[in-house]
């Protein structure tokens, strides 16, 4: 149990118009903070009014990127209850990331308790308009003032909250994805499986290129042969090929998505055949040409289930199905959001009340 000290704001902000939230642009009244000091462990858990941080310019996070982050959401159901979706999985993944980056681990129960506590304080900020939720961003930064390359001895664990709508500007309409054949994101043995800023910094040049070409996100190929499908900038990727659900296996270079795990569980429960394996870009092109590439969608906390309408690889522009949302993508979207909002039975025990 954390002994969380709560200081409430005296100047609450005005709540935003729920129809114009966008993603990650507005922040609530409070934030959670906890410090780590070598020899003392994690200490001083507290909830404070949302404020800027004051850090030495020598703080290690600014120089060598020793940091991690997570992403999950709180949902307000039609019954008025606030819910979280599988927050323990975010807590476990936090520690997988931390181990790789020499950041001290955090008990999963403390992670979940901190998330619940700060969401509870800002519960009024959970939006209720369709396709909206309260995006939760926990993160840890290295705070030693030191320019040598070494693990920091001090850290801050912070949670901020952002009422958000759809991640993509197109909302739920199918997105166009650029299969990147030049830049790579990660290789096995690197940090691709970890949720840390460096992976996202490494993705920006390709993302800018994709945007300039009129595409929403990048689909990465493996970093060695540039032949096998990995994942998208902010989501895992699924294909329905000839009736089977196919997704890249967790190879160490892609993020083990919580939504990915939920999609696999649901599809198997519905009796669909699911294959986690290597998928080459050539296999996709062939499947599309022969009419066997029935659907393609991304899965992620921010992206939920995002149907993909078009995939571009070099000079090939592949339309998926008829370019509209496929039946399986729609069923997954309805089921996942239904469980999150409490309108679909939570038969796997994924939902946690705040
Ligand atoms: N892959 C990347 C690179 C991501 O940033 C995300 C988003 O968190 C995902 C996959 C999906 O993970 P999850 O379903 O846990 O949100
Ligand atoms: C999430 O889906 O929670 C993410 O972290 C994606 C993010 C990079 C916007």
Coordinates of C-alpha atoms and ligand atoms in Angstrom, one line a residue:
X1 CA 0.0 0.0 0.0
X2 CA 1.3 3.4 -0.9
X3 CA 0.8 6.2 1.6
X4 CA -0.2 8.9 -1.0
X5 CA -0.3 12.5 0.1
X6 CA -3.0 14.4 -1.8
X7 CA -2.8 18.2 -2.4
X8 CA -5.8 19.4 -4.3
X9 CA -5.7 22.4 -6.7
X10 CA -7.3 25.6 -5.5
X11 CA -7.8 26.7 -9.1
X12 CA -9.5 23.9 -11.1
X13 CA -9.4 24.4 -14.9
X14 CA -12.4 24.6 -17.1
X15 CA -13.4 21.3 -18.6
X16 CA -12.8 21.1 -22.4
X17 CA -15.5 20.6 -25.1
X18 CA -15.6 16.8 -25.4
X19 CA -16.3 17.0 -29.1
X20 CA -13.0 18.7 -29.8
X21 CA -10.5 16.9 -27.7
X22 CA -8.0 15.5 -30.2
X23 CA -5.4 13.3 -28.6
X24 CA -3.0 14.2 -25.8
X25 CA -3.4 18.0 -26.0
X26 CA -5.3 18.8 -22.8
X27 CA -4.2 17.9 -19.2
X28 CA -6.2 17.5 -16.1
X29 CA -5.9 19.3 -12.7
X30 CA -3.6 16.8 -10.9
X31 CA -0.6 14.6 -11.4
X32 CA 1.0 11.7 -9.4
X33 CA 4.7 11.9 -8.5
X34 CA 7.0 9.5 -6.6
X35 CA 10.7 9.8 -6.2
X36 CA 13.4 7.1 -6.2
X37 CA 16.8 7.4 -4.5
X38 CA 19.4 4.6 -4.5
X39 CA 19.5 3.1 -1.0
X40 CA 16.1 4.4 -0.1
X41 CA 13.9 3.0 -2.9
X42 CA 10.7 4.6 -4.2
X43 CA 9.4 7.2 -1.8
X44 CA 7.1 10.2 -1.2
X45 CA 4.2 9.2 -3.4
X46 CA 2.0 12.2 -3.8
X47 CA -0.7 13.8 -5.9
X48 CA -0.3 17.5 -6.6
X49 CA -1.9 20.1 -8.8
X50 CA -0.6 19.7 -12.4
X51 CA 2.5 21.7 -12.7
X52 CA 5.8 22.2 -14.6
X53 CA 8.9 20.4 -13.4
X54 CA 12.0 22.1 -12.3
X55 CA 15.0 20.0 -13.3
X56 CA 18.7 20.6 -13.6
X57 CA 19.8 20.9 -17.3
X58 CA 22.3 18.2 -16.4
X59 CA 19.5 15.7 -15.6
X60 CA 20.5 12.4 -17.3
X61 CA 17.2 12.0 -19.0
X62 CA 17.9 15.0 -21.3
X63 CA 21.2 13.5 -22.5
X64 CA 21.1 9.8 -22.8
X65 CA 17.3 9.2 -22.8
X66 CA 17.1 6.9 -19.7
X67 CA 13.3 7.0 -19.5
X68 CA 10.3 4.9 -20.0
X69 CA 6.6 5.5 -20.5
X70 CA 3.3 3.6 -20.5
X71 CA -0.1 4.3 -22.0
X72 CA -3.5 3.2 -20.7
X73 CA -7.0 4.7 -20.5
X74 CA -9.9 5.2 -18.0
X75 CA -13.4 4.8 -19.4
X76 CA -16.7 6.1 -18.1
X77 CA -19.4 3.6 -18.8
X78 CA -23.1 4.3 -19.4
X79 CA -23.6 3.2 -15.8
X80 CA -21.4 6.1 -14.7
X81 CA -18.6 3.8 -13.3
X82 CA -15.0 4.6 -14.1
X83 CA -13.0 1.6 -15.4
X84 CA -9.4 0.7 -16.3
X85 CA -8.5 -2.0 -18.9
X86 CA -5.8 -4.5 -17.8
X87 CA -3.7 -2.0 -15.8
X88 CA -1.6 -4.8 -14.3
X89 CA -0.3 -5.6 -17.8
X90 CA 1.0 -2.0 -18.1
X91 CA 2.6 -2.5 -14.6
X92 CA 4.3 -5.7 -15.8
X93 CA 5.5 -4.1 -19.0
X94 CA 6.9 -1.2 -17.1
X95 CA 9.2 -3.5 -15.3
X96 CA 10.2 -5.3 -18.5
X97 CA 11.1 -1.9 -19.9
X98 CA 12.8 -0.9 -16.7
X99 CA 15.0 -4.0 -16.6
X100 CA 16.3 -3.3 -20.1
X101 CA 17.1 0.3 -19.3
X102 CA 18.6 -0.2 -15.8
X103 CA 15.7 1.8 -14.2
X104 CA 14.6 0.4 -10.8
X105 CA 11.6 -1.8 -10.9
X106 CA 8.3 -0.8 -9.4
X107 CA 5.9 -3.2 -7.7
X108 CA 3.0 -3.8 -10.1
X109 CA 0.5 -3.3 -7.2
X110 CA 2.0 0.2 -6.6
X111 CA 1.8 1.0 -10.3
X112 CA -1.9 0.1 -10.3
X113 CA -2.6 1.8 -7.0
X114 CA -1.0 5.1 -8.2
X115 CA -2.9 5.0 -11.5
X116 CA -6.2 4.4 -9.6
X117 CA -5.5 7.1 -7.1
X118 CA -4.8 9.9 -9.5
X119 CA -7.7 8.9 -11.8
X120 CA -10.0 8.9 -8.8
X121 CA -8.9 12.5 -7.9
X122 CA -9.6 13.7 -11.5
X123 CA -12.5 11.3 -12.1
X124 CA -14.7 14.2 -13.4
X125 CA -12.3 14.6 -16.3
X126 CA -13.2 11.2 -17.8
X127 CA -15.1 12.3 -20.9
X128 CA -18.3 10.5 -21.9
X129 CA -18.8 11.5 -25.6
X130 CA -18.5 8.6 -28.0
X131 CA -14.9 7.4 -28.7
X132 CA -13.4 9.5 -25.9
X133 CA -11.6 8.4 -22.8
X134 CA -9.1 9.7 -20.2
X135 CA -5.6 8.8 -21.6
X136 CA -3.2 7.9 -18.8
X137 CA 0.5 8.5 -19.3
X138 CA 2.8 7.1 -16.6
X139 CA 6.5 7.7 -17.1
X140 CA 9.8 7.5 -15.3
X141 CA 12.8 9.8 -15.9
X142 CA 16.4 9.7 -14.8
X143 CA 17.2 12.8 -12.7
X144 CA 20.8 12.6 -11.6
X145 CA 22.8 15.7 -12.6
X146 CA 25.7 13.9 -14.3
X147 CA 27.0 13.8 -17.8
X148 CA 28.7 10.5 -17.6
X149 CA 27.0 7.5 -19.3
X150 CA 25.8 5.3 -16.4
X151 CA 22.4 4.4 -14.9
X152 CA 21.1 7.3 -12.8
X153 CA 20.8 6.8 -9.0
X154 CA 17.6 9.0 -8.8
X155 CA 14.4 8.9 -10.7
X156 CA 10.9 10.4 -10.8
X157 CA 7.8 8.3 -11.6
X158 CA 5.0 10.6 -12.8
X159 CA 1.5 10.1 -14.1
X160 CA -0.4 12.7 -16.1
X161 CA -3.9 12.4 -17.5
X162 CA -5.3 13.7 -20.8
X163 CA -8.9 13.6 -21.9
X164 CA -8.7 12.4 -25.5
X165 CA -10.6 11.5 -28.6
X166 CA -9.5 9.4 -31.5
X167 CA -5.8 9.1 -32.0
X168 CA -6.0 9.6 -35.8
X169 CA -7.3 12.8 -37.2
X170 CA -9.4 10.7 -39.6
X171 CA -11.3 9.2 -36.5
X172 CA -12.4 5.7 -37.1
X173 CA -12.1 5.8 -40.9
X174 CA -9.5 3.4 -42.4
X175 CA -6.0 4.8 -42.4
X176 CA -3.3 4.6 -45.1
X177 CA 0.0 3.1 -44.0
X178 CA 3.5 3.5 -45.5
X179 CA 5.6 0.3 -45.4
X180 CA 9.1 1.8 -44.8
X181 CA 11.9 0.2 -46.9
X182 CA 14.8 2.4 -45.9
X183 CA 14.8 3.4 -42.2
X184 CA 14.4 0.7 -39.5
X185 CA 13.1 1.1 -36.0
X186 CA 14.7 -1.7 -33.9
X187 CA 16.6 -4.9 -34.0
X188 CA 16.5 -8.0 -31.8
X189 CA 18.7 -7.4 -28.8
X190 CA 18.0 -3.7 -28.9
X191 CA 15.2 -1.8 -27.2
X192 CA 12.3 -2.4 -29.6
X193 CA 10.2 -4.4 -27.1
X194 CA 10.6 -1.6 -24.5
X195 CA 8.3 1.3 -24.2
X196 CA 10.9 4.1 -24.2
X197 CA 11.3 7.4 -25.9
X198 CA 14.3 6.4 -28.0
X199 CA 12.2 4.1 -30.1
X200 CA 9.9 6.9 -31.0
X201 CA 12.7 9.4 -31.6
X202 CA 14.1 6.9 -34.1
X203 CA 10.7 6.7 -35.9
X204 CA 10.3 10.4 -36.6
X205 CA 12.2 10.8 -39.9
X206 CA 10.2 7.9 -41.5
X207 CA 7.0 9.3 -40.0
X208 CA 7.6 12.7 -41.6
X209 CA 8.3 11.0 -44.9
X210 CA 5.1 8.9 -44.7
X211 CA 3.1 12.0 -43.8
X212 CA 4.6 14.0 -46.7
X213 CA 3.5 11.1 -48.9
X214 CA -0.1 11.3 -47.6
X215 CA 0.0 8.3 -45.2
X216 CA -0.9 8.3 -41.5
X217 CA 1.8 6.1 -40.1
X218 CA 4.8 3.9 -40.8
X219 CA 4.7 0.1 -40.9
X220 CA 8.2 -1.1 -40.0
X221 CA 10.1 -4.0 -41.5
X222 CA 12.6 -6.0 -39.6
X223 CA 16.0 -4.3 -39.2
X224 CA 18.1 -7.0 -40.6
X225 CA 16.6 -8.3 -43.9
X226 CA 14.0 -5.5 -44.3
X227 CA 11.7 -8.2 -45.4
X228 CA 9.4 -9.1 -42.5
X229 CA 6.5 -7.1 -41.1
X230 CA 7.1 -5.7 -37.5
X231 CA 4.6 -3.1 -36.2
X232 CA 3.2 0.3 -36.9
X233 CA 4.4 3.6 -35.2
X234 CA 1.9 3.4 -32.4
X235 CA 0.2 0.1 -32.8
X236 CA 0.6 -3.6 -33.5
X237 CA -0.6 -4.9 -36.9
X238 CA -3.0 -7.8 -37.8
X239 CA -4.0 -9.2 -41.2
X240 CA -6.8 -11.5 -42.1
X241 CA -5.5 -13.7 -44.9
X242 CA -7.7 -16.4 -46.4
X243 CA -9.8 -16.6 -43.3
X244 CA -6.9 -16.8 -40.8
X245 CA -5.8 -14.0 -38.4
X246 CA -2.1 -13.4 -38.8
X247 CA 0.2 -11.1 -36.8
X248 CA 3.9 -10.8 -36.4
X249 CA 5.3 -13.0 -33.5
X250 CA 6.9 -11.2 -30.6
X251 CA 10.5 -11.3 -31.7
X252 CA 12.1 -8.9 -29.2
X253 CA 12.0 -5.9 -31.6
X254 CA 8.3 -5.1 -31.3
X255 CA 6.2 -3.9 -28.5
X256 CA 4.1 -6.6 -26.8
X257 CA 0.9 -4.7 -27.0
X258 CA -1.8 -5.3 -24.5
X259 CA -4.5 -4.7 -27.1
X260 CA -2.6 -7.2 -29.3
X261 CA -2.9 -9.8 -26.6
X262 CA -6.6 -9.0 -26.1
X263 CA -7.3 -9.3 -29.8
X264 CA -5.6 -12.7 -30.0
X265 CA -7.6 -13.9 -27.0
X266 CA -10.9 -12.7 -28.5
X267 CA -10.2 -14.1 -31.9
X268 CA -9.3 -17.5 -30.5
X269 CA -12.4 -17.4 -28.3
X270 CA -14.5 -16.8 -31.4
X271 CA -13.0 -19.9 -33.0
X272 CA -10.8 -18.1 -35.5
X273 CA -7.4 -19.5 -36.3
X274 CA -4.7 -17.1 -35.1
X275 CA -1.1 -17.4 -36.3
X276 CA 1.7 -15.4 -34.6
X277 CA 4.6 -15.8 -37.1
X278 CA 6.9 -14.1 -39.5
X279 CA 5.0 -12.4 -42.4
X280 CA 7.0 -11.2 -45.3
X281 CA 6.0 -8.1 -47.3
X282 CA 6.1 -10.3 -50.4
X283 CA 3.5 -12.7 -48.9
X284 CA 1.3 -9.6 -48.3
X285 CA 1.6 -8.4 -51.8
X286 CA 0.8 -11.8 -53.2
X287 CA -2.1 -12.2 -50.8
X288 CA -3.5 -8.9 -51.9
X289 CA -3.0 -9.7 -55.6
X290 CA -4.8 -13.0 -55.3
X291 CA -7.7 -11.4 -53.3
X292 CA -6.8 -13.3 -50.1
X293 CA -5.8 -10.3 -48.0
X294 CA -9.3 -9.7 -46.5
X295 CA -8.5 -7.2 -43.7
X296 CA -5.8 -5.3 -42.1
X297 CA -6.0 -3.4 -38.8
X298 CA -3.8 -2.0 -36.1
X299 CA -4.3 -2.5 -32.4
X300 CA -3.2 -0.2 -29.6
X301 CA -4.4 1.7 -26.5
X302 CA -4.5 5.1 -28.2
X303 CA -5.4 3.6 -31.6
X304 CA -7.9 1.0 -30.3
X305 CA -8.7 -1.0 -33.4
X306 CA -7.7 1.0 -36.4
X307 CA -8.7 -0.4 -39.8
X308 CA -6.1 0.0 -42.5
X309 CA -7.6 0.9 -46.0
X310 CA -4.3 1.2 -47.9
X311 CA -0.8 -0.2 -47.6
X312 CA 2.0 1.3 -49.7
X313 CA 5.3 -0.5 -50.4
X314 CA 7.7 1.2 -52.9
X315 CA 5.6 1.5 -56.0
X316 CA 2.8 -0.9 -54.9
X317 CA -0.3 0.7 -53.4
X318 CA -2.5 -2.0 -52.1
X319 CA -6.1 -1.5 -51.3
X320 CA -7.3 -3.8 -48.5
X321 CA -10.7 -5.4 -49.3
X322 CA -12.9 -2.6 -50.6
X323 CA -11.0 0.0 -48.6
X324 CA -13.7 0.3 -45.9
X325 CA -13.7 -1.2 -42.4
X326 CA -13.8 -5.0 -42.4
X327 CA -16.3 -7.1 -40.5
X328 CA -13.7 -8.5 -38.1
X329 CA -12.1 -5.1 -37.4
X330 CA -15.6 -3.7 -36.6
X331 CA -16.5 -6.7 -34.4
X332 CA -13.2 -6.3 -32.5
X333 CA -13.6 -2.6 -32.1
X334 CA -17.2 -3.0 -30.8
X335 CA -16.2 -5.8 -28.4
X336 CA -13.0 -4.2 -27.0
X337 CA -14.7 -0.8 -26.5
X338 CA -17.8 -2.5 -25.2
X339 CA -15.8 -4.4 -22.5
X340 CA -14.0 -1.1 -21.7
X341 CA -17.3 0.8 -21.3
X342 CA -19.1 -2.0 -19.4
X343 CA -21.7 -2.8 -22.1
X344 CA -20.1 -6.1 -23.2
X345 CA -19.6 -9.0 -20.7
X346 CA -16.0 -8.9 -19.3
X347 CA -15.6 -12.7 -19.5
X348 CA -11.8 -12.6 -19.2
X349 CA -11.8 -10.3 -16.1
X350 CA -9.9 -7.5 -17.9
X351 CA -11.7 -4.6 -16.4
X352 CA -10.8 -3.0 -13.0
X353 CA -13.0 -0.5 -11.3
X354 CA -11.3 2.8 -10.2
Ligands
LIG1 N1 3.4 -0.7 -30.7 C1 3.9 0.5 -30.4 C2 5.1 1.0 -31.0 C3 3.1 1.4 -29.6 O1 3.5 2.6 -29.3 C4 1.9 0.9 -29.0 C5 1.1 1.7 -28.1 O2 1.2 1.6 -27.0 C6 1.5 -0.4 -29.4 C7 2.3 -1.2 -30.2 C8 0.2 -1.0 -28.8 O3 0.4 -1.4 -27.4 P1 -0.8 -1.4 -26.5 O4 -1.9 -2.2 -27.1 O5 -0.3 -2.0 -25.2 O6 -1.2 0.0 -26.3
LIG2 C1 -0.5 4.1 -26.6 O1 -1.3 3.6 -27.4 O2 -0.7 4.2 -25.4 C2 0.7 4.7 -27.0 O3 1.6 4.8 -26.2 C3 0.9 5.2 -28.3 C4 1.6 6.5 -28.2 C5 2.9 6.5 -28.8 C6 0.7 7.6 -28.7

